Amino acid sequence: MFHILDHCVLLLGKKMFLNNKMLAKVALAGGVIALGSATFFNWKIQSNLKKSDYFQTAVKILAESKVAAAALGPPILIGTIDLGDNRNNWCDGLQAAFRVPVKGSKTCGTLVFTASRDTYNHQWQINQLELLDKEATKKLTLVPVLESSSQDDH
């Protein structure tokens, strides 16, 4: 029976003792690999979201809006989506809603949009697109809310 404090590892049926320094190196390497993997997958998900049709359409509407450009100041930069906020940032394949930080030369804010499509084969349609100031006190509507019973289901 081996004790944990002995730092024993069975390797191909042989006892191999690891000292604390070696265990620290193994733990550090495992931490670096885990952190690197999490960072990579976060980047990959962000990248895929930003390539999606609904996201590209929302960003295009924002970029073409002279009112939004005047409010934020050119150029308008798109920030990182909070993937942990699944209440405001989600997509189920037929409906989507996102809150995306945006920044211009004058100020920053949040782009809020919803999108939907009838079936998986149809194009995405932006149902609502608003620009909120950084305090979320002022709202600039770029695409008015479309009345849809499917939006209330989520």
Short mmCIF file of C-alpha atoms in Angstrom, two decimals:
data_model
loop_
_atom_site.label_atom_id
_atom_site.label_comp_id
_atom_site.label_asym_id
_atom_site.label_seq_id
_atom_site.Cartn_x
_atom_site.Cartn_y
_atom_site.Cartn_z
CA MET A 1 0.00 0.00 0.00
CA PHE A 2 1.46 3.34 -1.03
CA HIS A 3 1.05 6.59 0.83
CA ILE A 4 0.34 9.79 -1.05
CA LEU A 5 3.10 11.49 0.89
CA ASP A 6 5.63 9.08 -0.58
CA HIS A 7 4.97 10.60 -4.03
CA CYS A 8 4.93 7.17 -5.61
CA VAL A 9 4.00 6.59 -9.17
CA LEU A 10 3.60 3.13 -10.63
CA LEU A 11 5.16 3.09 -14.06
CA LEU A 12 5.04 -0.19 -15.94
CA GLY A 13 4.87 -2.10 -12.70
CA LYS A 14 7.92 -0.38 -11.16
CA LYS A 15 7.93 2.08 -8.31
CA MET A 16 9.21 5.47 -9.31
CA PHE A 17 9.63 8.16 -6.68
CA LEU A 18 9.14 11.78 -7.66
CA ASN A 19 10.48 14.57 -5.52
CA ASN A 20 8.54 17.77 -4.84
CA LYS A 21 10.48 19.73 -7.45
CA MET A 22 9.53 17.26 -10.18
CA LEU A 23 5.88 17.27 -9.04
CA ALA A 24 5.88 21.08 -9.16
CA LYS A 25 7.21 20.98 -12.74
CA VAL A 26 4.54 18.48 -13.76
CA ALA A 27 1.83 20.61 -12.14
CA LEU A 28 3.15 23.75 -13.83
CA ALA A 29 3.23 22.05 -17.23
CA GLY A 30 -0.32 20.79 -16.71
CA GLY A 31 -1.47 24.28 -15.75
CA VAL A 32 0.18 25.84 -18.79
CA ILE A 33 -1.42 23.25 -21.08
CA ALA A 34 -4.87 23.76 -19.49
CA LEU A 35 -4.65 27.56 -19.67
CA GLY A 36 -3.36 27.45 -23.23
CA SER A 37 -6.18 25.12 -24.27
CA ALA A 38 -8.83 27.31 -22.64
CA THR A 39 -7.40 30.41 -24.33
CA PHE A 40 -7.29 28.68 -27.71
CA PHE A 41 -10.88 27.40 -27.48
CA ASN A 42 -12.15 30.81 -26.32
CA TRP A 43 -10.40 32.44 -29.29
CA LYS A 44 -11.79 29.81 -31.68
CA ILE A 45 -15.37 30.25 -30.44
CA GLN A 46 -15.04 34.07 -30.64
CA SER A 47 -13.67 33.76 -34.17
CA ASN A 48 -16.49 31.46 -35.30
CA LEU A 49 -19.14 33.74 -33.78
CA LYS A 50 -17.67 36.77 -35.50
CA LYS A 51 -17.73 34.92 -38.85
CA SER A 52 -21.42 33.97 -38.52
CA ASP A 53 -23.96 35.53 -40.88
CA TYR A 54 -26.01 37.20 -38.14
CA PHE A 55 -22.92 38.72 -36.52
CA GLN A 56 -21.49 39.94 -39.84
CA THR A 57 -24.84 41.50 -40.79
CA ALA A 58 -25.17 43.29 -37.43
CA VAL A 59 -21.62 44.65 -37.66
CA LYS A 60 -22.21 45.77 -41.25
CA ILE A 61 -25.33 47.71 -40.23
CA LEU A 62 -23.36 49.33 -37.41
CA ALA A 63 -20.43 50.20 -39.69
CA GLU A 64 -22.73 51.75 -42.31
CA SER A 65 -24.63 53.85 -39.77
CA LYS A 66 -23.56 57.48 -39.92
CA VAL A 67 -25.36 58.14 -36.64
CA ALA A 68 -23.43 55.35 -34.88
CA ALA A 69 -20.14 56.57 -36.38
CA ALA A 70 -20.88 60.09 -35.15
CA ALA A 71 -21.75 58.82 -31.67
CA LEU A 72 -18.77 56.48 -31.22
CA GLY A 73 -16.25 58.16 -33.49
CA PRO A 74 -14.46 56.36 -36.30
CA PRO A 75 -13.03 53.78 -36.52
CA ILE A 76 -15.46 51.48 -34.74
CA LEU A 77 -13.78 48.44 -33.19
CA ILE A 78 -15.63 45.28 -32.18
CA GLY A 79 -14.77 43.89 -28.74
CA THR A 80 -14.80 40.42 -27.26
CA ILE A 81 -18.10 38.66 -26.58
CA ASP A 82 -18.64 37.52 -22.99
CA LEU A 83 -19.09 33.80 -23.58
CA GLY A 84 -20.01 33.24 -19.95
CA ASP A 85 -23.08 35.48 -20.25
CA ASN A 86 -25.47 32.97 -21.80
CA ARG A 87 -28.48 35.05 -20.76
CA ASN A 88 -27.55 37.86 -23.19
CA ASN A 89 -25.27 36.02 -25.62
CA TRP A 90 -26.78 32.91 -27.16
CA CYS A 91 -27.75 31.22 -30.40
CA ASP A 92 -29.95 28.14 -30.78
CA GLY A 93 -29.67 27.80 -34.56
CA LEU A 94 -32.92 29.62 -35.33
CA GLN A 95 -32.68 32.60 -32.96
CA ALA A 96 -29.74 34.57 -31.64
CA ALA A 97 -29.16 37.45 -29.24
CA PHE A 98 -25.88 39.16 -28.42
CA ARG A 99 -24.43 42.09 -26.47
CA VAL A 100 -21.10 43.06 -27.97
CA PRO A 101 -18.76 45.74 -26.66
CA VAL A 102 -17.81 48.33 -29.29
CA LYS A 103 -15.33 51.18 -29.16
CA GLY A 104 -14.76 54.27 -31.23
CA SER A 105 -12.35 57.18 -31.06
CA LYS A 106 -14.81 59.23 -28.95
CA THR A 107 -16.38 56.69 -26.63
CA CYS A 108 -17.37 53.07 -26.18
CA GLY A 109 -20.69 51.28 -25.89
CA THR A 110 -22.54 48.04 -26.43
CA LEU A 111 -24.08 46.73 -29.63
CA VAL A 112 -27.24 44.78 -28.74
CA PHE A 113 -28.93 42.73 -31.43
CA THR A 114 -31.34 39.88 -32.01
CA ALA A 115 -31.63 37.80 -35.16
CA SER A 116 -33.77 34.93 -36.37
CA ARG A 117 -34.52 32.67 -39.29
CA ASP A 118 -37.43 30.38 -40.09
CA THR A 119 -35.45 27.21 -40.81
CA TYR A 120 -31.80 26.20 -40.80
CA ASN A 121 -31.68 26.69 -44.59
CA HIS A 122 -32.91 30.30 -44.54
CA GLN A 123 -30.88 33.47 -44.20
CA TRP A 124 -30.57 35.21 -40.84
CA GLN A 125 -32.56 38.40 -40.40
CA ILE A 126 -31.63 41.08 -37.88
CA ASN A 127 -34.76 41.75 -35.82
CA GLN A 128 -33.38 44.42 -33.51
CA LEU A 129 -30.10 46.32 -33.38
CA GLU A 130 -29.35 48.99 -30.80
CA LEU A 131 -26.29 50.85 -29.66
CA LEU A 132 -26.10 51.59 -25.93
CA ASP A 133 -23.70 54.13 -24.46
CA LYS A 134 -21.15 52.92 -21.92
CA GLU A 135 -23.42 53.78 -18.97
CA ALA A 136 -26.38 52.07 -20.71
CA THR A 137 -28.45 55.22 -20.21
CA LYS A 138 -28.85 56.23 -23.86
CA LYS A 139 -30.04 53.95 -26.65
CA LEU A 140 -29.63 54.46 -30.38
CA THR A 141 -31.95 52.21 -32.40
CA LEU A 142 -30.39 51.16 -35.71
CA VAL A 143 -32.92 48.44 -36.56
CA PRO A 144 -36.26 48.69 -34.77
CA VAL A 145 -37.70 45.71 -32.93
CA LEU A 146 -39.72 43.45 -35.21
CA GLU A 147 -42.81 41.99 -33.60
CA SER A 148 -42.36 38.25 -33.45
CA SER A 149 -43.89 35.66 -31.16
CA SER A 150 -40.77 33.47 -31.51
CA GLN A 151 -38.64 36.13 -29.77
CA ASP A 152 -40.64 35.74 -26.57
CA ASP A 153 -40.03 32.01 -26.35
CA HIS A 154 -36.41 32.16 -25.15
#
